[in-house]
Structures are given as C-alpha cells and as structure tokens.
C-alpha cells in the first residue's frame, strides 16, 4: 500500500512503494520515441538524457523544486506547459502505463522508475483536472501541509493500524482520505480539501489499486468552491524554507 504525505510541488512521497509491476513492454521504437519526448521535457529544465537514458530522478526533482522555491507559483504555469507538451508527445505510446516503461528508459533502479512514473501521474493531475485548484490554493496548502504535518502523518498511521487490526483496506483508505482532507479543509477551505483528496487518489492510482478499481474511494468535486482565503505572503518565506528542508529530507 502506497500513501502520500505531501501534496505540493510534486513532493509526493510514497511511504511503501508497491510499484505496479505488470506493465506492457515497450518495443525498441517506442522506447526511443519516449526518450526523445523526455529529452525535450528535460531540456526545459536545462537537463538532458545521459547516454540516451533518463538522468537521476532526484536531480530533476531538485532542479524543479529550486525553481519553484525561487519563483513561487509564478512558474507553475510554465511547469504545466512543459508537462502538457510531454503528455502530448508520449500520448501515442500506450506502453507508458507504469514504472516498467521507465526501467526500459534507463531509470537507475526500480525505485527511481517508480518515482518517474509517480511524477508523471501526479503531474497529470496537477496540470489538468487539479490545475485551477492548485493555482488558487498553492500557498495555503503548502503552508497547512507543513503546519499540520504531524496530524497528517497521524492520518496514515491510523490507516495502517486499522488495516493491521483487520479493518477493510478500502474503508481504512477512505478514512485516510477523509482525515487528510478534513485537516486541509479546516486550515484552508473546501476547494483545498477537495484538491488534496483528489491528488491523493490520483497518486494512489499510480499503483494497481483495487479500491479505486472497485470505485470504493471517493473525494468531493473540486468544482465546489467556497470563498478562498487570501494567501498569507508573510508565510511564503517559511513555506520555501519548509519545502527546501523537505526536499532535503526526502533526498537523504
Ligand atoms: C508482481 O506483483 C505480484 C502481485 O503483487 C507479485 O506476486 C509478483 O511477485 C510481482 N512480480 C515481480 C516480477 O515483481
Ligand atoms: C498482467 O499481465 C497478464 C498478461 O498480459 C494479464 O493477463 C494480467 O491480467 C495482468 N495483470 C494485471 C494485474 O494487470
Ligand atoms: C535554465 O537556464 C536559463 C538560462 O540560464 C534560466 O533562465 C532558467 O531559469 C533555467 N531553468 C531552470 C528550470 O532552472
Ligand atoms: C536507486 O538509485 C538511486 C540513484 O543512484 C540511489 O540513490 C538509490 O539508493 C537507489 N535505490 C535502491 C533501492 O537501490
Ligand atoms: C488497533 O487495535 C489495538 C489493540 O486492540 C488498539 O489499541 C488500537 O486502538 C486499534 N487501533 C485502531 C486504529 O483501531
Ligand atoms: C485510475 O486509473 C484508471 C486507469 O488508467 C482510470 O480509468 C481512472 O480514471 C483513474 N482514477 C483516478 C481517480 O485517477
């Protein structure tokens, strides 16, 4: 079971990686085409393939995080333009449907292959269905995610305990989604809570998730919107520090 602590700047961490392992094998031509798509994408971050293979995922991640930290939400549209171009480019290659394709593209190991795939899945959400909510709630969610980190962690601890105690996995997972969402809603607003829940769900979908496939997990619609709180710009410096710290913690 994979769950995600952090929601912003694509810092989705998967506490227990159970990577989808049964993905379609890409043929040689598809792998070349996918690598070419990724090379263009990486060029947008002043990076490129290394020996015709993907670079270290965390090198890429760090560059994007630094860019966000230095410029804030203003660069999110650029991040999404580059990502949507990647999406268009890889769209013909349906074998890009799990970590396996990234192993074929030369990811360093299976963990990194999954990290690339998870990044793709989460970006897909953030740059499409979740985009407007992300643009509106970026600072509030960043701040609240840091401020309430312990409570958010407790949501996943509780889920694990419940599963260990024999609670149905889908019931426990829905409890996790609700617990997480309620904290973010209380700290920001309904839209932020809905965004958080839908992001968790999208990220869970990076692995084969029977609860999602059976339609047993639900989140509120992101269309439901109450007046949003103004971003607290005094908090932004703190957020940047937190993001930097978090990136470091995850990296190490
Ligand atoms: C793929 O997943 C199944 C079920 O989760 C597991 O039994 C199997 O060992 C995995 N295969 C590989 C190659 O990792
Ligand atoms: C794994 O691949 C096999 C062969 O293509 C397929 O029959 C099976 O349904 C797949 N399992 C999953 C969990 O996708
Ligand atoms: C890439 O390099 C250009 C030129 O130095 C710079 O303006 C831009 O911010 C860099 N992009 C990233 C994502 O660091
Ligand atoms: C995967 O590769 C990365 C980059 O070389 C390395 O930091 C990490 O420890 C490796 N992970 C595993 C599980 O081998
Ligand atoms: C799980 O069971 C233990 C032992 O009965 C209990 O102390 C704990 O509160 C339970 N946790 C949850 C989340 O239900
Ligand atoms: C999960 O993935 C399936 C298969 O790609 C897709 O049909 C479904 O819409 C996804 N669900 C979510 C919540 O992202």
Tab-separated table of C-alpha atoms and ligand atoms in Angstrom:
chain	number	residue	atom	x	y	z
A	1	UNK	CA	0.000	0.000	0.000
A	2	UNK	CA	1.290	3.344	-1.033
A	3	UNK	CA	0.228	6.626	0.517
A	4	UNK	CA	1.337	10.173	0.124
A	5	UNK	CA	2.281	12.649	2.763
A	6	UNK	CA	2.962	15.764	0.815
A	7	UNK	CA	0.998	17.411	-1.854
A	8	UNK	CA	2.697	20.376	-3.250
A	9	UNK	CA	5.470	20.953	-5.702
A	10	UNK	CA	5.119	17.326	-6.659
A	11	UNK	CA	6.739	16.213	-3.457
A	12	UNK	CA	4.615	13.148	-3.323
A	13	UNK	CA	6.343	10.600	-1.191
A	14	UNK	CA	5.245	7.067	-1.259
A	15	UNK	CA	5.870	5.576	2.133
A	16	UNK	CA	5.776	1.995	0.980
A	17	UNK	CA	6.446	1.593	-2.672
A	18	UNK	CA	4.494	-1.247	-4.180
A	19	UNK	CA	5.156	-0.425	-7.779
A	20	UNK	CA	2.844	-1.579	-10.476
A	21	UNK	CA	4.871	-4.434	-11.919
A	22	UNK	CA	2.805	-5.819	-14.717
A	23	UNK	CA	3.111	-3.100	-17.277
A	24	UNK	CA	3.235	-3.540	-21.000
A	25	UNK	CA	6.663	-3.944	-22.512
A	26	UNK	CA	7.569	-1.133	-24.903
A	27	UNK	CA	9.207	-2.092	-28.188
A	28	UNK	CA	12.531	-0.533	-29.158
A	29	UNK	CA	10.974	2.151	-31.335
A	30	UNK	CA	8.605	3.211	-28.582
A	31	UNK	CA	11.439	3.416	-26.075
A	32	UNK	CA	13.410	5.666	-28.472
A	33	UNK	CA	10.383	7.872	-29.054
A	34	UNK	CA	9.655	8.139	-25.322
A	35	UNK	CA	13.274	9.004	-24.600
A	36	UNK	CA	13.125	11.715	-27.223
A	37	UNK	CA	9.968	13.149	-25.576
A	38	UNK	CA	11.705	13.131	-22.211
A	39	UNK	CA	14.810	14.742	-23.642
A	40	UNK	CA	12.744	17.704	-24.842
A	41	UNK	CA	10.997	17.855	-21.477
A	42	UNK	CA	14.290	17.765	-19.575
A	43	UNK	CA	15.724	20.478	-21.829
A	44	UNK	CA	13.064	22.777	-20.355
A	45	UNK	CA	14.836	22.269	-17.031
A	46	UNK	CA	18.279	22.707	-18.574
A	47	UNK	CA	18.822	18.969	-18.315
A	48	UNK	CA	19.032	16.212	-20.851
A	49	UNK	CA	19.280	12.464	-21.192
A	50	UNK	CA	22.607	10.992	-20.129
A	51	UNK	CA	23.962	8.377	-22.533
A	52	UNK	CA	20.499	8.171	-24.013
A	53	UNK	CA	18.978	7.217	-20.667
A	54	UNK	CA	16.992	9.092	-18.028
A	55	UNK	CA	19.098	11.036	-15.521
A	56	UNK	CA	18.733	10.566	-11.775
A	57	UNK	CA	15.112	11.359	-10.882
A	58	UNK	CA	16.142	13.330	-7.799
A	59	UNK	CA	18.462	15.584	-9.792
A	60	UNK	CA	15.478	16.522	-11.915
A	61	UNK	CA	13.251	16.871	-8.891
A	62	UNK	CA	15.720	19.143	-7.117
A	63	UNK	CA	16.027	21.477	-10.097
A	64	UNK	CA	12.269	21.826	-10.378
A	65	UNK	CA	11.890	22.350	-6.612
A	66	UNK	CA	14.558	25.048	-6.622
A	67	UNK	CA	12.797	26.764	-9.480
A	68	UNK	CA	9.507	26.729	-7.553
A	69	UNK	CA	11.134	27.839	-4.344
A	70	UNK	CA	12.831	30.773	-6.023
A	71	UNK	CA	9.846	31.919	-8.059
A	72	UNK	CA	6.784	30.563	-6.268
A	73	UNK	CA	3.523	29.870	-8.014
A	74	UNK	CA	4.509	32.098	-10.958
A	75	UNK	CA	6.411	29.256	-12.580
A	76	UNK	CA	3.700	26.652	-12.122
A	77	UNK	CA	2.093	27.596	-15.477
A	78	UNK	CA	5.447	27.034	-17.205
A	79	UNK	CA	5.884	23.741	-15.394
A	80	UNK	CA	2.485	22.677	-16.670
A	81	UNK	CA	3.039	23.893	-20.232
A	82	UNK	CA	6.177	21.787	-20.414
A	83	UNK	CA	4.399	18.846	-18.864
A	84	UNK	CA	1.416	19.018	-21.212
A	85	UNK	CA	3.826	19.031	-24.147
A	86	UNK	CA	5.372	15.890	-22.707
A	87	UNK	CA	1.925	14.352	-22.354
A	88	UNK	CA	1.133	15.118	-25.983
A	89	UNK	CA	4.445	13.699	-27.085
A	90	UNK	CA	4.074	10.391	-25.200
A	91	UNK	CA	0.353	10.037	-25.879
A	92	UNK	CA	0.755	7.665	-28.882
A	93	UNK	CA	2.765	5.210	-26.767
A	94	UNK	CA	0.284	3.350	-24.618
A	95	UNK	CA	3.067	1.182	-23.204
A	96	UNK	CA	3.862	4.147	-20.949
A	97	UNK	CA	1.480	2.889	-18.301
A	98	UNK	CA	3.638	2.058	-15.315
A	99	UNK	CA	7.106	2.008	-13.852
A	100	UNK	CA	8.228	-0.655	-16.311
A	101	UNK	CA	8.497	1.773	-19.207
A	102	UNK	CA	10.821	3.945	-17.136
A	103	UNK	CA	13.035	0.962	-16.406
A	104	UNK	CA	13.235	0.488	-20.157
A	105	UNK	CA	14.167	4.169	-20.497
A	106	UNK	CA	17.152	3.581	-18.254
A	107	UNK	CA	15.909	4.696	-14.828
A	108	UNK	CA	18.625	3.911	-12.301
A	109	UNK	CA	16.687	1.226	-10.455
A	110	UNK	CA	13.114	0.116	-9.825
A	111	UNK	CA	12.597	2.726	-7.100
A	112	UNK	CA	13.576	5.524	-9.453
A	113	UNK	CA	11.491	4.013	-12.238
A	114	UNK	CA	8.503	4.232	-9.930
A	115	UNK	CA	9.428	7.800	-8.916
A	116	UNK	CA	9.381	8.867	-12.585
A	117	UNK	CA	6.045	7.161	-13.118
A	118	UNK	CA	4.528	8.652	-9.955
A	119	UNK	CA	5.774	12.072	-11.016
A	120	UNK	CA	4.074	11.611	-14.374
A	121	UNK	CA	0.785	10.537	-12.776
A	122	UNK	CA	0.780	13.352	-10.216
A	123	UNK	CA	1.770	15.958	-12.830
A	124	UNK	CA	-1.061	14.733	-14.983
A	125	UNK	CA	-3.445	15.559	-12.165
A	126	UNK	CA	-1.829	18.846	-11.191
A	127	UNK	CA	-1.620	20.153	-14.745
A	128	UNK	CA	-5.107	19.102	-15.839
A	129	UNK	CA	-8.029	18.312	-13.526
A	130	UNK	CA	-6.299	19.821	-10.492
A	131	UNK	CA	-4.743	22.831	-12.185
A	132	UNK	CA	-7.155	25.614	-11.247
A	133	UNK	CA	-7.373	24.436	-7.668
A	134	UNK	CA	-3.598	24.164	-7.466
A	135	UNK	CA	-3.106	27.696	-8.776
A	136	UNK	CA	-5.596	29.040	-6.290
A	137	UNK	CA	-4.592	27.051	-3.234
A	138	UNK	CA	-0.848	26.605	-3.718
A	139	UNK	CA	0.359	28.692	-0.785
A	140	UNK	CA	-2.385	27.743	1.599
A	141	UNK	CA	-1.889	24.023	1.014
A	142	UNK	CA	1.896	24.366	1.230
A	143	UNK	CA	1.617	26.185	4.486
A	144	UNK	CA	-1.023	23.940	6.020
A	145	UNK	CA	0.765	20.810	4.839
A	146	UNK	CA	3.825	21.898	6.795
A	147	UNK	CA	1.990	23.332	9.752
A	148	UNK	CA	-0.148	20.232	10.260
A	149	UNK	CA	2.442	17.692	9.255
A	150	UNK	CA	2.145	15.666	12.449
A	151	UNK	CA	-1.643	15.468	12.210
A	152	UNK	CA	-1.448	14.483	8.546
A	153	UNK	CA	1.064	11.774	9.394
A	154	UNK	CA	-1.298	10.549	12.088
A	155	UNK	CA	-3.931	10.002	9.383
A	156	UNK	CA	-1.718	7.473	7.639
A	157	UNK	CA	-0.573	5.877	10.897
A	158	UNK	CA	-4.203	5.383	11.801
A	159	UNK	CA	-4.918	3.826	8.426
A	160	UNK	CA	-2.078	1.360	8.867
A	161	UNK	CA	-3.218	0.480	12.368
A	162	UNK	CA	-6.753	-0.056	11.222
A	163	UNK	CA	-5.621	-2.318	8.407
A	164	UNK	CA	-3.432	-4.235	10.837
A	165	UNK	CA	-6.471	-4.543	13.109
A	166	UNK	CA	-8.491	-6.107	10.331
A	167	UNK	CA	-10.478	-3.132	9.049
A	168	UNK	CA	-11.315	-3.438	5.353
A	169	UNK	CA	-8.482	-1.876	3.346
A	170	UNK	CA	-10.812	0.273	1.274
A	171	UNK	CA	-12.661	1.526	4.361
A	172	UNK	CA	-9.370	2.359	6.061
A	173	UNK	CA	-8.071	4.093	2.933
A	174	UNK	CA	-11.227	6.173	2.624
A	175	UNK	CA	-10.751	7.069	6.291
A	176	UNK	CA	-7.243	8.238	5.455
A	177	UNK	CA	-8.510	10.377	2.570
A	178	UNK	CA	-11.208	11.945	4.755
A	179	UNK	CA	-8.836	12.525	7.665
A	180	UNK	CA	-6.307	14.245	5.393
A	181	UNK	CA	-8.951	16.226	3.567
A	182	UNK	CA	-10.587	17.456	6.783
A	183	UNK	CA	-7.306	18.853	8.077
A	184	UNK	CA	-6.623	20.727	4.847
A	185	UNK	CA	-10.225	21.927	4.621
A	186	UNK	CA	-10.102	23.249	8.169
A	187	UNK	CA	-6.832	25.038	7.556
A	188	UNK	CA	-7.664	26.380	4.057
A	189	UNK	CA	-11.101	25.831	2.570
A	190	UNK	CA	-13.304	23.260	0.836
A	191	UNK	CA	-11.589	23.590	-2.503
A	192	UNK	CA	-8.177	22.919	-0.964
A	193	UNK	CA	-9.574	19.881	0.852
A	194	UNK	CA	-11.103	18.541	-2.343
A	195	UNK	CA	-7.848	19.151	-4.194
A	196	UNK	CA	-5.897	17.303	-1.521
A	197	UNK	CA	-8.226	14.311	-1.616
A	198	UNK	CA	-8.270	14.091	-5.410
A	199	UNK	CA	-4.494	14.398	-5.550
A	200	UNK	CA	-4.035	11.556	-3.066
A	201	UNK	CA	-6.414	9.458	-5.093
A	202	UNK	CA	-4.682	10.233	-8.378
A	203	UNK	CA	-1.334	9.347	-6.800
A	204	UNK	CA	-2.680	6.081	-5.365
A	205	UNK	CA	-3.681	5.219	-8.893
A	206	UNK	CA	-0.003	5.011	-9.851
A	207	UNK	CA	-0.085	1.550	-8.359
A	208	UNK	CA	-2.670	-1.094	-9.051
A	209	UNK	CA	-5.304	-0.135	-6.516
A	210	UNK	CA	-8.265	-2.487	-6.196
A	211	UNK	CA	-10.179	0.028	-4.054
A	212	UNK	CA	-10.060	2.587	-6.871
A	213	UNK	CA	-10.872	-0.027	-9.486
A	214	UNK	CA	-13.939	-1.070	-7.487
A	215	UNK	CA	-14.995	2.556	-7.130
A	216	UNK	CA	-14.732	2.370	-3.360
A	217	UNK	CA	-12.803	5.594	-2.831
A	218	UNK	CA	-14.445	8.955	-3.250
A	219	UNK	CA	-13.463	12.580	-2.989
A	220	UNK	CA	-15.536	15.765	-3.175
A	221	UNK	CA	-15.657	17.509	-6.525
A	222	UNK	CA	-13.171	20.304	-6.999
A	223	UNK	CA	-15.885	22.328	-8.701
A	224	UNK	CA	-17.488	23.010	-5.323
A	225	UNK	CA	-15.879	26.211	-4.283
A	226	UNK	CA	-16.263	28.428	-1.266
A	227	UNK	CA	-14.508	31.788	-0.978
A	228	UNK	CA	-10.814	31.083	-0.739
A	229	UNK	CA	-8.570	32.600	1.835
A	230	UNK	CA	-6.031	35.068	0.588
A	231	UNK	CA	-2.534	33.646	0.511
A	232	UNK	CA	-0.549	34.743	3.501
A	233	UNK	CA	2.513	36.227	1.876
A	234	UNK	CA	4.314	36.522	5.198
A	235	UNK	CA	4.172	32.780	5.363
A	236	UNK	CA	5.775	32.274	1.996
A	237	UNK	CA	9.342	32.539	3.210
A	238	UNK	CA	8.568	29.926	5.806
A	239	UNK	CA	6.987	27.730	3.178
A	240	UNK	CA	10.039	27.970	0.987
A	241	UNK	CA	12.242	27.004	3.892
A	242	UNK	CA	9.992	24.078	4.616
A	243	UNK	CA	9.947	22.936	1.023
A	244	UNK	CA	13.718	23.113	0.836
A	245	UNK	CA	14.040	21.215	4.074
A	246	UNK	CA	11.540	18.632	2.909
A	247	UNK	CA	13.284	18.129	-0.389
A	248	UNK	CA	16.459	17.516	1.556
A	249	UNK	CA	14.832	15.071	3.925
A	250	UNK	CA	13.345	13.113	1.080
A	251	UNK	CA	16.554	13.200	-0.868
A	252	UNK	CA	18.594	11.819	2.002
B	1	LIG	C1	4.209	-8.647	-9.371
B	1	LIG	O1	3.176	-8.474	-8.430
B	1	LIG	C2	2.659	-9.691	-7.939
B	1	LIG	C3	1.451	-9.370	-7.075
B	1	LIG	O2	1.582	-8.132	-6.443
B	1	LIG	C4	3.769	-10.430	-7.187
B	1	LIG	O3	3.264	-11.651	-6.689
B	1	LIG	C5	4.909	-10.708	-8.170
B	1	LIG	O4	5.972	-11.324	-7.481
B	1	LIG	C6	5.389	-9.423	-8.807
B	1	LIG	N1	6.351	-9.733	-9.860
B	1	LIG	C7	7.505	-9.102	-9.987
B	1	LIG	C8	8.343	-9.505	-11.143
B	1	LIG	O5	7.865	-8.217	-9.237
B	2	LIG	C1	-0.678	-8.971	-16.134
B	2	LIG	O1	-0.399	-9.316	-17.471
B	2	LIG	C2	-1.057	-10.501	-17.907
B	2	LIG	C3	-0.575	-10.828	-19.308
B	2	LIG	O2	-0.667	-9.720	-20.165
B	2	LIG	C4	-2.570	-10.258	-17.839
B	2	LIG	O3	-3.263	-11.421	-18.244
B	2	LIG	C5	-2.954	-9.904	-16.412
B	2	LIG	O4	-4.337	-9.598	-16.350
B	2	LIG	C6	-2.171	-8.702	-15.933
B	2	LIG	N1	-2.455	-8.452	-14.517
B	2	LIG	C7	-2.681	-7.213	-14.053
B	2	LIG	C8	-2.898	-7.125	-12.569
B	2	LIG	O5	-2.694	-6.233	-14.749
B	3	LIG	C1	17.519	27.339	-17.469
B	3	LIG	O1	18.526	28.257	-17.857
B	3	LIG	C2	18.003	29.536	-18.189
B	3	LIG	C3	19.158	30.364	-18.733
B	3	LIG	O2	20.221	30.335	-17.832
B	3	LIG	C4	17.355	30.139	-16.965
B	3	LIG	O3	16.818	31.411	-17.275
B	3	LIG	C5	16.233	29.246	-16.498
B	3	LIG	O4	15.673	29.749	-15.303
B	3	LIG	C6	16.779	27.828	-16.251
B	3	LIG	N1	15.621	26.970	-15.960
B	3	LIG	C7	15.515	26.265	-14.834
B	3	LIG	C8	14.310	25.427	-14.688
B	3	LIG	O5	16.353	26.264	-13.948
B	4	LIG	C1	18.374	3.847	-6.753
B	4	LIG	O1	19.274	4.711	-7.407
B	4	LIG	C2	19.482	5.942	-6.735
B	4	LIG	C3	20.358	6.801	-7.609
B	4	LIG	O2	21.560	6.156	-7.951
B	4	LIG	C4	20.105	5.664	-5.379
B	4	LIG	O3	20.294	6.882	-4.695
B	4	LIG	C5	19.171	4.791	-4.582
B	4	LIG	O4	19.745	4.460	-3.352
B	4	LIG	C6	18.858	3.523	-5.356
B	4	LIG	N1	17.813	2.811	-4.640
B	4	LIG	C7	17.844	1.499	-4.448
B	4	LIG	C8	16.720	0.915	-3.705
B	4	LIG	O5	18.762	0.817	-4.884
B	5	LIG	C1	-5.998	-1.481	16.970
B	5	LIG	O1	-6.064	-2.445	17.974
B	5	LIG	C2	-5.340	-2.111	19.160
B	5	LIG	C3	-5.351	-3.306	20.087
B	5	LIG	O2	-6.660	-3.779	20.241
B	5	LIG	C4	-5.959	-0.876	19.789
B	5	LIG	O3	-5.237	-0.499	20.940
B	5	LIG	C5	-5.900	0.247	18.779
B	5	LIG	O4	-6.567	1.385	19.295
B	5	LIG	C6	-6.545	-0.157	17.472
B	5	LIG	N1	-6.319	0.894	16.536
B	5	LIG	C7	-7.219	1.331	15.675
B	5	LIG	C8	-6.823	2.467	14.805
B	5	LIG	O5	-8.324	0.845	15.609
B	6	LIG	C1	-7.198	5.473	-12.338
B	6	LIG	O1	-6.667	4.860	-13.500
B	6	LIG	C2	-7.658	4.319	-14.333
B	6	LIG	C3	-6.961	3.537	-15.421
B	6	LIG	O2	-5.982	4.307	-16.045
B	6	LIG	C4	-8.531	5.455	-14.862
B	6	LIG	O3	-9.530	4.935	-15.713
B	6	LIG	C5	-9.181	6.158	-13.683
B	6	LIG	O4	-9.908	7.277	-14.126
B	6	LIG	C6	-8.128	6.607	-12.695
B	6	LIG	N1	-8.780	7.102	-11.488
B	6	LIG	C7	-8.360	8.170	-10.817
B	6	LIG	C8	-9.114	8.511	-9.600
B	6	LIG	O5	-7.400	8.841	-11.173
